[in-house]
JSON list of C-alpha atoms in Angstrom, two decimals:
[
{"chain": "A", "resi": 1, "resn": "UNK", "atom": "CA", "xyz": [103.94, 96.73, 99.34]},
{"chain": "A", "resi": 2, "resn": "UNK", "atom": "CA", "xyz": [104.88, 99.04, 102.32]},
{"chain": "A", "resi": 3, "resn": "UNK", "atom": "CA", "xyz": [103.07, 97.81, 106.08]},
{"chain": "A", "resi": 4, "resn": "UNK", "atom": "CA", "xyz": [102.05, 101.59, 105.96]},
{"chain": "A", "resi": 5, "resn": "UNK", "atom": "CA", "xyz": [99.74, 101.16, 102.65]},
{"chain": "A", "resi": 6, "resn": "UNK", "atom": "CA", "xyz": [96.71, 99.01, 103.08]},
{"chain": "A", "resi": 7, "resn": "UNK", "atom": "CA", "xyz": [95.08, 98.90, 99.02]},
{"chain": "A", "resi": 8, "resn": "UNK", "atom": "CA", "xyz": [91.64, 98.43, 100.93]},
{"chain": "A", "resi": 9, "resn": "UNK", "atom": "CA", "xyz": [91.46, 101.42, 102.18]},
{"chain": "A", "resi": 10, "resn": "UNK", "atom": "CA", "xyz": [94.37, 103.46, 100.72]},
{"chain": "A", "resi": 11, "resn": "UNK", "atom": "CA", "xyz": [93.91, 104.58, 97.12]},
{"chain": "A", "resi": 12, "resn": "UNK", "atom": "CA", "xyz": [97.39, 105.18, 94.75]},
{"chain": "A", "resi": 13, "resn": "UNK", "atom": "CA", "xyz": [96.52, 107.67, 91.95]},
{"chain": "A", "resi": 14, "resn": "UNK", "atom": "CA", "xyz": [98.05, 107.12, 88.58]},
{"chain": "A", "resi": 15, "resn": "UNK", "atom": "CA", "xyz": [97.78, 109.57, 85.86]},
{"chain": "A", "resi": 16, "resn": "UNK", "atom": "CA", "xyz": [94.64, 107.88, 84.22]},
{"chain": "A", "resi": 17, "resn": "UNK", "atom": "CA", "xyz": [92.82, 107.57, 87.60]},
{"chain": "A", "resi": 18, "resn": "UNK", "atom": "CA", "xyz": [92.85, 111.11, 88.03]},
{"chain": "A", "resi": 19, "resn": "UNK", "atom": "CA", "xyz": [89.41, 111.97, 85.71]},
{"chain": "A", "resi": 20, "resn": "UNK", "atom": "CA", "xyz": [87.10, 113.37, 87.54]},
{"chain": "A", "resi": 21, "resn": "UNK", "atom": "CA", "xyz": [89.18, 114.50, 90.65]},
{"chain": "A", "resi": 22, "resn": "UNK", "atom": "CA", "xyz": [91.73, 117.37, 89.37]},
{"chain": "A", "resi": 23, "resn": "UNK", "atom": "CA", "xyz": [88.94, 120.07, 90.23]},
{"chain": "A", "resi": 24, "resn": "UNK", "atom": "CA", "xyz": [90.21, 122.65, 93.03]},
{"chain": "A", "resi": 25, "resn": "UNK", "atom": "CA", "xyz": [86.63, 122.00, 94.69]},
{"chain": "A", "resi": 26, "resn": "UNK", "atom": "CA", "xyz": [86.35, 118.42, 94.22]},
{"chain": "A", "resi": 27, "resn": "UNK", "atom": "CA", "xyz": [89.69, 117.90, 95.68]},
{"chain": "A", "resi": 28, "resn": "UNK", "atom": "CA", "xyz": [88.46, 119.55, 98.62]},
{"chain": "A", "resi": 29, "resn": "UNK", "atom": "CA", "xyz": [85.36, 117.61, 98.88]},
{"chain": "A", "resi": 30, "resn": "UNK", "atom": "CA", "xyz": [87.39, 114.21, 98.86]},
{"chain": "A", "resi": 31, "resn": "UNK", "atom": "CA", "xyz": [89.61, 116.24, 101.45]},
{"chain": "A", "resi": 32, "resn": "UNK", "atom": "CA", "xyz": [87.37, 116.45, 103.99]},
{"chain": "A", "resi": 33, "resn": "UNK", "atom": "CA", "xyz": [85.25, 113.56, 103.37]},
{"chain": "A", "resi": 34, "resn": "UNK", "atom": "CA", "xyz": [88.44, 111.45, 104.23]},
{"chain": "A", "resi": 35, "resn": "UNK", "atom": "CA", "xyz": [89.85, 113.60, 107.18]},
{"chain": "A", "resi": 36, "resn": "UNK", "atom": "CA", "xyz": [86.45, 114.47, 108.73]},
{"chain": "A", "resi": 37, "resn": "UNK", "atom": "CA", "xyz": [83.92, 111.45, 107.67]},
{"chain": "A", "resi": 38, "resn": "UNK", "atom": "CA", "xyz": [80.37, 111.60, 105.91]},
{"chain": "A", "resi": 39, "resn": "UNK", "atom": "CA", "xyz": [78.67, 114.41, 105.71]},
{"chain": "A", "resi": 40, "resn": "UNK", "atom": "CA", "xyz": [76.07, 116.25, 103.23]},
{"chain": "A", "resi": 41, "resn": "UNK", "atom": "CA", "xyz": [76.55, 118.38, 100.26]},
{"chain": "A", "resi": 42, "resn": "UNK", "atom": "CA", "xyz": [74.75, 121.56, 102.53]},
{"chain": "A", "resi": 43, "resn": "UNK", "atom": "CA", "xyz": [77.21, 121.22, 105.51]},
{"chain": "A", "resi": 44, "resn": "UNK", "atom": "CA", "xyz": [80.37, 121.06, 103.15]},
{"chain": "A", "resi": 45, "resn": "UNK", "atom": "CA", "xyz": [79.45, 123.50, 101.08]},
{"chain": "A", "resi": 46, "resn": "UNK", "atom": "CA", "xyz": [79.37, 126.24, 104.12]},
{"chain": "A", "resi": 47, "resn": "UNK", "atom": "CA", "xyz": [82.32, 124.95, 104.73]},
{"chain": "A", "resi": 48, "resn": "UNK", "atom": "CA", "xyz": [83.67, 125.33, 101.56]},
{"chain": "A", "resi": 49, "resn": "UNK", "atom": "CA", "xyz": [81.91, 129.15, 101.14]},
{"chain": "A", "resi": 50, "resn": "UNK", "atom": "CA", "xyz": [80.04, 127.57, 97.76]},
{"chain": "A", "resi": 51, "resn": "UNK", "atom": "CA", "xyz": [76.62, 126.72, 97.27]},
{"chain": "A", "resi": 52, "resn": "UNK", "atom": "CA", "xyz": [74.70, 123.66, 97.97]},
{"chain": "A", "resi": 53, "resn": "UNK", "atom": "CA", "xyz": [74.27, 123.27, 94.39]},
{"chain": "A", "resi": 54, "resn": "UNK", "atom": "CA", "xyz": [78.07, 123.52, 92.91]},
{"chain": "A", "resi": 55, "resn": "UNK", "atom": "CA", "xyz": [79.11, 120.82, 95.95]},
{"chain": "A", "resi": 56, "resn": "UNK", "atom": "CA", "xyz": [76.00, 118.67, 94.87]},
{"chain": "A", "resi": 57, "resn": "UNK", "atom": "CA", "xyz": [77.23, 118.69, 91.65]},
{"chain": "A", "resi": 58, "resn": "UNK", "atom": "CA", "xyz": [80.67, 118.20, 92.52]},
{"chain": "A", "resi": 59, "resn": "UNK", "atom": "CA", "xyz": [79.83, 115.50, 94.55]},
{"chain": "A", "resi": 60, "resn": "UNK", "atom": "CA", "xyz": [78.28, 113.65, 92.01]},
{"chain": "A", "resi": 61, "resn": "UNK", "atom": "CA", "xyz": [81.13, 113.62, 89.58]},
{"chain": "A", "resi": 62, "resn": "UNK", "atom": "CA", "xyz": [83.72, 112.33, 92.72]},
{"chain": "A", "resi": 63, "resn": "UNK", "atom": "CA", "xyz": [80.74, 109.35, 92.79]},
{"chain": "A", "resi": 64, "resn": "UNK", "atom": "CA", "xyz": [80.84, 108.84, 89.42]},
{"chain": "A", "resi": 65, "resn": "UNK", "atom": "CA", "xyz": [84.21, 108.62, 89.48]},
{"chain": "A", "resi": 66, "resn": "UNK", "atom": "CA", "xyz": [84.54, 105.97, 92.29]},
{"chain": "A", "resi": 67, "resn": "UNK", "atom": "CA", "xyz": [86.28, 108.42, 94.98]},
{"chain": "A", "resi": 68, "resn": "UNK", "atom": "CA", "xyz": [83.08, 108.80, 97.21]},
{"chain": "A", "resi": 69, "resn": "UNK", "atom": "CA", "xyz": [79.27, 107.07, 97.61]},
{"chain": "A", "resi": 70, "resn": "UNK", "atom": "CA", "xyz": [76.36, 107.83, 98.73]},
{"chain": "A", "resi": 71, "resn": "UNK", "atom": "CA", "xyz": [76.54, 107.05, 103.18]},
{"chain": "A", "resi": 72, "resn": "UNK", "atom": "CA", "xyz": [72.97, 105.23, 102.92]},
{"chain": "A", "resi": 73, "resn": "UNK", "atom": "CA", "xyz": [72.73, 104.39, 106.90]},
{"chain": "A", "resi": 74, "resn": "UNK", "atom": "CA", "xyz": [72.55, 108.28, 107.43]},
{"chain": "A", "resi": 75, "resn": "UNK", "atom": "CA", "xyz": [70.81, 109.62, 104.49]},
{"chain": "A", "resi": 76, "resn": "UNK", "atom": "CA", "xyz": [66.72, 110.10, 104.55]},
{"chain": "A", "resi": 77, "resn": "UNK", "atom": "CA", "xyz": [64.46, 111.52, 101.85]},
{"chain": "A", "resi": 78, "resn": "UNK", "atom": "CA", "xyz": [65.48, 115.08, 102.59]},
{"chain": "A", "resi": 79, "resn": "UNK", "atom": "CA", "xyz": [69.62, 115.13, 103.20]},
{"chain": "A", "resi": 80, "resn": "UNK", "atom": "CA", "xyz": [72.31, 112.65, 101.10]},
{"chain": "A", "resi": 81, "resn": "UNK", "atom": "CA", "xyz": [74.98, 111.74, 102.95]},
{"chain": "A", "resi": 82, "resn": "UNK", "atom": "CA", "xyz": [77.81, 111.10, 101.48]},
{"chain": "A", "resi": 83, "resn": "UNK", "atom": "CA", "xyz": [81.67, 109.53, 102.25]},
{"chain": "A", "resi": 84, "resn": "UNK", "atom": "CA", "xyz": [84.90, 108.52, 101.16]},
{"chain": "A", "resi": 85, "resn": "UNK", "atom": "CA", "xyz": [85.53, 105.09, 99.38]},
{"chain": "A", "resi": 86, "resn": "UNK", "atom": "CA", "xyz": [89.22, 104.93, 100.60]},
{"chain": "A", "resi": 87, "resn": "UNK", "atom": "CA", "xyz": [91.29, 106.66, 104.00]},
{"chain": "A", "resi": 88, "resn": "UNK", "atom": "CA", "xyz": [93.85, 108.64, 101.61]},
{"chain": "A", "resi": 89, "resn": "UNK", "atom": "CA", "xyz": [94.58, 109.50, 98.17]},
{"chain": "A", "resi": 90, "resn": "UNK", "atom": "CA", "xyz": [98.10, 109.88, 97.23]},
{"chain": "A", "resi": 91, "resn": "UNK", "atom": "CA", "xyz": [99.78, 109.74, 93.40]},
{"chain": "A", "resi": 92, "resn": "UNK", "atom": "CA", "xyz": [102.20, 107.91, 91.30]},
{"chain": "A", "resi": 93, "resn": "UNK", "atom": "CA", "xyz": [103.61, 108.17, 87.99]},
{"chain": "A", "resi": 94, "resn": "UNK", "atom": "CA", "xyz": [105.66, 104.78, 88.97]},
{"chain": "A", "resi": 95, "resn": "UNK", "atom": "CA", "xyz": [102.41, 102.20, 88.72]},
{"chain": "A", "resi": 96, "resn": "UNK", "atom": "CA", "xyz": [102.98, 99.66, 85.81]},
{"chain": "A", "resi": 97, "resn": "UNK", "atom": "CA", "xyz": [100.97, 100.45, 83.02]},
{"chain": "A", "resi": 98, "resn": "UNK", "atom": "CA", "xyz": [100.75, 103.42, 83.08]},
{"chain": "A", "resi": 99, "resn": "UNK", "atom": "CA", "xyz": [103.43, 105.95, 83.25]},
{"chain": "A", "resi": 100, "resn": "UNK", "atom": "CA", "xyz": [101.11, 108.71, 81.61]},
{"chain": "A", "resi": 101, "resn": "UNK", "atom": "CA", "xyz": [100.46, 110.10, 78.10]},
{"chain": "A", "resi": 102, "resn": "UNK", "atom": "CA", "xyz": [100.09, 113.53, 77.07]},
{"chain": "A", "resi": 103, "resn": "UNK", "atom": "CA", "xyz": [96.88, 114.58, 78.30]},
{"chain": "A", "resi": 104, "resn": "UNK", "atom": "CA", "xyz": [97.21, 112.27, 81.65]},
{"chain": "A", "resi": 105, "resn": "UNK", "atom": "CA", "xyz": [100.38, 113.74, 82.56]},
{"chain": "A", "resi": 106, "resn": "UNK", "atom": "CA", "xyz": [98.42, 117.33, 82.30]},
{"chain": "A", "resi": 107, "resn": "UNK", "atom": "CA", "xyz": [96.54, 116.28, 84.58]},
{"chain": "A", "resi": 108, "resn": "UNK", "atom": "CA", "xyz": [98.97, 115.10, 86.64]},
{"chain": "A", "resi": 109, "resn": "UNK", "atom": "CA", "xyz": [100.77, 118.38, 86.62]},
{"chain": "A", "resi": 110, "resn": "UNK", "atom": "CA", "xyz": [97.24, 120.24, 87.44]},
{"chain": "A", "resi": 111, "resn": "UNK", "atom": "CA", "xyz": [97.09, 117.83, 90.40]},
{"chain": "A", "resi": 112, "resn": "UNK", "atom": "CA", "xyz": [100.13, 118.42, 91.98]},
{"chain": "A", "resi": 113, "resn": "UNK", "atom": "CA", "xyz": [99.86, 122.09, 91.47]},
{"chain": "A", "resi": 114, "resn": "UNK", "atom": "CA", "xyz": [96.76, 122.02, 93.25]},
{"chain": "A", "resi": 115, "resn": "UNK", "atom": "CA", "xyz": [98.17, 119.76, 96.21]},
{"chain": "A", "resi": 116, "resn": "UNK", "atom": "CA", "xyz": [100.93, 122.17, 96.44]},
{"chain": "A", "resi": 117, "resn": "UNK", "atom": "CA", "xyz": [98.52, 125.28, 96.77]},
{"chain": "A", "resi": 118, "resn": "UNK", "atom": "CA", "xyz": [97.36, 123.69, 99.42]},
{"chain": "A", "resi": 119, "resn": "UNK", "atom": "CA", "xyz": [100.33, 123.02, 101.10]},
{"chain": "A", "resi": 120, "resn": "UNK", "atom": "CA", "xyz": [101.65, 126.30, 100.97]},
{"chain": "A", "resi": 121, "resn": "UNK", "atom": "CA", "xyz": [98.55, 127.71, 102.25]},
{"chain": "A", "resi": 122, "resn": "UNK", "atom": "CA", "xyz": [98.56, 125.67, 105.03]},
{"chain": "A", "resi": 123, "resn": "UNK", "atom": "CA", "xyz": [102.01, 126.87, 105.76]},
{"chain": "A", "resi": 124, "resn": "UNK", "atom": "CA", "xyz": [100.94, 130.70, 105.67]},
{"chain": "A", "resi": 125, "resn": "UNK", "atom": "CA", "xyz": [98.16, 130.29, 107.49]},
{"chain": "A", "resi": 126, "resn": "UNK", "atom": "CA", "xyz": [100.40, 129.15, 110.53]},
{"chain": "A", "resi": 127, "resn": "UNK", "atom": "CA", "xyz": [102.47, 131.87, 109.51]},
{"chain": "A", "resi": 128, "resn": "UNK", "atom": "CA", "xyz": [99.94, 134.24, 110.15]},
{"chain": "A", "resi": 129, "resn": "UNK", "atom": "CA", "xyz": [99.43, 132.70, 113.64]},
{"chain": "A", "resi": 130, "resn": "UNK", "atom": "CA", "xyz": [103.02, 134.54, 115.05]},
{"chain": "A", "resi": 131, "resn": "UNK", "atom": "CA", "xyz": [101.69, 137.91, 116.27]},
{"chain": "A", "resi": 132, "resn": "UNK", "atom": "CA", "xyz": [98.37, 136.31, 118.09]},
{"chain": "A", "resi": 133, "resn": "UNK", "atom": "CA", "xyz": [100.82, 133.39, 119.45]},
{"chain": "A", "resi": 134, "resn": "UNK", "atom": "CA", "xyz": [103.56, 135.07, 120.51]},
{"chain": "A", "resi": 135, "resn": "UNK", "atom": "CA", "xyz": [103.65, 134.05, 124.39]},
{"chain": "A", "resi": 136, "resn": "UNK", "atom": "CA", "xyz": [103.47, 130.28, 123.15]},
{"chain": "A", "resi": 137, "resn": "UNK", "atom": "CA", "xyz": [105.56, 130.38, 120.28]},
{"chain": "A", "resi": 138, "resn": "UNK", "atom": "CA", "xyz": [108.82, 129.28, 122.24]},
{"chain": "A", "resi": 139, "resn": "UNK", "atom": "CA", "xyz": [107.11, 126.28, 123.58]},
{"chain": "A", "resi": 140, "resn": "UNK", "atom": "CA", "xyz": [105.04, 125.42, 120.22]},
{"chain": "A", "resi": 141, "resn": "UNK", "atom": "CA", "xyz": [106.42, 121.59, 118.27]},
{"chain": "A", "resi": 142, "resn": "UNK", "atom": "CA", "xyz": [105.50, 122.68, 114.75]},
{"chain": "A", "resi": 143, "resn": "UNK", "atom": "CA", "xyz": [108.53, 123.63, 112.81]},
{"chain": "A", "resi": 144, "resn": "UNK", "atom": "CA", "xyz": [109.16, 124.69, 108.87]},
{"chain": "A", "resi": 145, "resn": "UNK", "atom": "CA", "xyz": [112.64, 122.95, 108.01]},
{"chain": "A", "resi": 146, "resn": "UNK", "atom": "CA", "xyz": [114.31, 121.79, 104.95]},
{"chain": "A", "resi": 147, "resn": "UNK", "atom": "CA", "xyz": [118.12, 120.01, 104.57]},
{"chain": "A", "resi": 148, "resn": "UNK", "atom": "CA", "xyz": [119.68, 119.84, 101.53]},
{"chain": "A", "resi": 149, "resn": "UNK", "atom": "CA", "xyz": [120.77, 116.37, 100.80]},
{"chain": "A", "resi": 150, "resn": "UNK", "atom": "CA", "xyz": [122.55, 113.97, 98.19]},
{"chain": "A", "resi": 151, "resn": "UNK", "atom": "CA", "xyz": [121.77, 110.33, 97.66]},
{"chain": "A", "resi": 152, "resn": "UNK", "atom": "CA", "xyz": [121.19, 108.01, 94.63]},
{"chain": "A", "resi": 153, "resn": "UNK", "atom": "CA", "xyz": [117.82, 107.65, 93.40]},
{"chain": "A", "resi": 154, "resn": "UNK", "atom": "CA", "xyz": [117.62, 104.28, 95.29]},
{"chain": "A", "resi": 155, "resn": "UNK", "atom": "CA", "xyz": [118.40, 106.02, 98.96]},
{"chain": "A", "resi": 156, "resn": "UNK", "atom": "CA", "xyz": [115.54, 108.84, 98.07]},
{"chain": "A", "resi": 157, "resn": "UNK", "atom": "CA", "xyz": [113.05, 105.98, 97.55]},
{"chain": "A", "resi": 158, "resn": "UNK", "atom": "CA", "xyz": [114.27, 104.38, 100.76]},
{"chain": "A", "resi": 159, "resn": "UNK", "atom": "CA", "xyz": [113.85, 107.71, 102.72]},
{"chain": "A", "resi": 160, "resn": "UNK", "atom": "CA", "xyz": [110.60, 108.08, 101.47]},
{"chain": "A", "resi": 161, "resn": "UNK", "atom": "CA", "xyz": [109.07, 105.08, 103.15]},
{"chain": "A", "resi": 162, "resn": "UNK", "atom": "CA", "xyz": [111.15, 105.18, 106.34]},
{"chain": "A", "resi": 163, "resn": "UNK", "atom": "CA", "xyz": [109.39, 108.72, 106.45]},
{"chain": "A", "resi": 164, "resn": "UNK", "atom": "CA", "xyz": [105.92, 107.64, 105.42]},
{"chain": "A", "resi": 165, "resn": "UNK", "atom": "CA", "xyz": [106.07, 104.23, 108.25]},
{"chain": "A", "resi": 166, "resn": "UNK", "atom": "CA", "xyz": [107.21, 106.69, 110.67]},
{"chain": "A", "resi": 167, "resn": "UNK", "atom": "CA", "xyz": [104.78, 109.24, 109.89]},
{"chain": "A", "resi": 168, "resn": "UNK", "atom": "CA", "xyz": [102.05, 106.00, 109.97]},
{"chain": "A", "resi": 169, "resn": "UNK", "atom": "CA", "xyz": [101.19, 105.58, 113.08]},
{"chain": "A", "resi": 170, "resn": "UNK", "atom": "CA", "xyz": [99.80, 109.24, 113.84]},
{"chain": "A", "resi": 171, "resn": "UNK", "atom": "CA", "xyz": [97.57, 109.65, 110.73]},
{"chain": "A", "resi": 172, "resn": "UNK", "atom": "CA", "xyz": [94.37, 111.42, 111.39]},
{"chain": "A", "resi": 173, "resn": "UNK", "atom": "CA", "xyz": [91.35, 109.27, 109.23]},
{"chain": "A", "resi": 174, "resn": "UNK", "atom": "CA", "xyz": [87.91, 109.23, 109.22]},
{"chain": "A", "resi": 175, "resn": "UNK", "atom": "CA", "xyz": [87.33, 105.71, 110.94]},
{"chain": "A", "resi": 176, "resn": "UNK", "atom": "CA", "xyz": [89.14, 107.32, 114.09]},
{"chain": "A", "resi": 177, "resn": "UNK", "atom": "CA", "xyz": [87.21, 106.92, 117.44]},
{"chain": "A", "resi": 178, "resn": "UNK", "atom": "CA", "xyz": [87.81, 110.16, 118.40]},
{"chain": "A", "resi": 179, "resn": "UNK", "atom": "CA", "xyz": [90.19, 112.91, 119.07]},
{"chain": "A", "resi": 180, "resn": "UNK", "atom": "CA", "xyz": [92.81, 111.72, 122.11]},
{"chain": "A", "resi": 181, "resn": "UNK", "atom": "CA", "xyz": [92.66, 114.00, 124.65]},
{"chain": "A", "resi": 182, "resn": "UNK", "atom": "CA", "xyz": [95.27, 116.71, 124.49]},
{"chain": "A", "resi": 183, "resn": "UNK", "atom": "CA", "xyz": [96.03, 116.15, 120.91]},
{"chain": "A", "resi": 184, "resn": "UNK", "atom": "CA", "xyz": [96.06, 118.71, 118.24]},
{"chain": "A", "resi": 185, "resn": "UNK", "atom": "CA", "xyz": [94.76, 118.62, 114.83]},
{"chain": "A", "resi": 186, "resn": "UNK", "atom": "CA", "xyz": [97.80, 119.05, 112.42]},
{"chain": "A", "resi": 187, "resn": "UNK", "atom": "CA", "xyz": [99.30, 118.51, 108.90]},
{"chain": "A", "resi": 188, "resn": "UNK", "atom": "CA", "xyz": [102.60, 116.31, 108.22]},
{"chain": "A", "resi": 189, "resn": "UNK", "atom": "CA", "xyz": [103.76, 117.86, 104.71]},
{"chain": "A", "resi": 190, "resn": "UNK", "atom": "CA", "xyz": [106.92, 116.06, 103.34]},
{"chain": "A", "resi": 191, "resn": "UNK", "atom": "CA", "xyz": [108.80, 116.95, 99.53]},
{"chain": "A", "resi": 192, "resn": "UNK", "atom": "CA", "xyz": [111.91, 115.24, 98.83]},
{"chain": "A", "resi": 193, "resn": "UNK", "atom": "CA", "xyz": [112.59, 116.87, 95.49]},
{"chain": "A", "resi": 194, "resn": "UNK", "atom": "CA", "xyz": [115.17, 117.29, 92.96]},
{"chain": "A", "resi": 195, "resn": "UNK", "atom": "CA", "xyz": [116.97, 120.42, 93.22]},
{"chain": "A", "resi": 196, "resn": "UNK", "atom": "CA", "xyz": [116.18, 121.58, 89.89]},
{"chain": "A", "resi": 197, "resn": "UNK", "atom": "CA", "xyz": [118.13, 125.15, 90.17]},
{"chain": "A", "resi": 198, "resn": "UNK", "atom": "CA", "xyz": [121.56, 123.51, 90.26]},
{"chain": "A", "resi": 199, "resn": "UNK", "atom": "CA", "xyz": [122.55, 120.21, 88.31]},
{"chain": "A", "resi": 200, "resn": "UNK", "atom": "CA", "xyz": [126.27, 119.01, 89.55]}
]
């Protein structure tokens, strides 16, 4: 078990466990229920431009399904709070027993198609930053980079957690005390992926 993974709080997908969450809205629920920390169906739906009734009902399937309950130290009779069982979600087709049948590994494929959405939205919305930035954009950290590389199957799964226990220390979660001061909100997306368009 990596130092970085803690199975109390950190949740691994496998392609069974993912009823219930491969929704484009409920994975945003879960989203910011983990990043941001309990909060009730009205608030996140503003912030999700949908109504209090399609979050409340989304919400309700993510409790069903074990990925959220009900915060009962903040609720009263007239709002439900709500939070995240576990820190992070993240996914795995390598988890003994089960590797995914046909319908799992659907959903498995819906799932990561979703996360990459997101991922590539995140990256155009920075994008889309350049004009308004431009004074600061000589002095700004955040960078888009890929390097093409070749290594055994075996060195990819080492660079993976040398990445993810560097990467550790900085996560963002809900149990946080509070922003540091003069840090920045931001997004740590990694891919190490087969390069499927050439096969030497």
């Amino acid at each position: 078990m990596p130092e970085w993974l803690d199975p109390a709080q950190d949740l691994i997908l496998t392609p069974r466990r993912l009823r219930g969450l491969v929704h484009p809205v409920r994975m945003k629920l879960l989203q910011l229920l983990q990043e941001d920390g309990p909060a009730t169906a009205t608030s996140l739906a503003a912030r999700i431009g949908q109504s209090s009734g399609v979050a409340s009902y989304h919400l309700r399937v993510l409790a069903e399904h074990g990925f959220i309950a009900e915060d009962t130290e903040r609720g009263n009779a007239r709002d439900r709070w709500w939070r995240a069982v576990h820190r992070s979600t993240s996914f795995t087709f390598r988890m003994p027993g089960d590797p995914g049948d046909e319908q799992s590994v659907e959903d498995a494929e819906r799932f990561v198609r979703m996360d990459a959405d997101e991922m590539y939205r995140r990256m155009v919305a920075f994008i889309d930053t350049f004009a308004a930035r431009r004074e600061e954009l000589a002095e700004l950290p955040w960078t888009l980079s890929y390097w093409p590389v070749r290594l055994t199957r075996d060195e990819a799964r080492a660079l993976a957690e040398q990445i993810n226990a560097v990467v550790a220390p900085y996560r963002r979660t809900q149990g946080d005390p509070g922003p540091r001061e003069g840090t920045e909100r931001a997004y740590f997306q990694f891919q190490l992926l087969p390069d499927e368009s050439r096969r030497d």
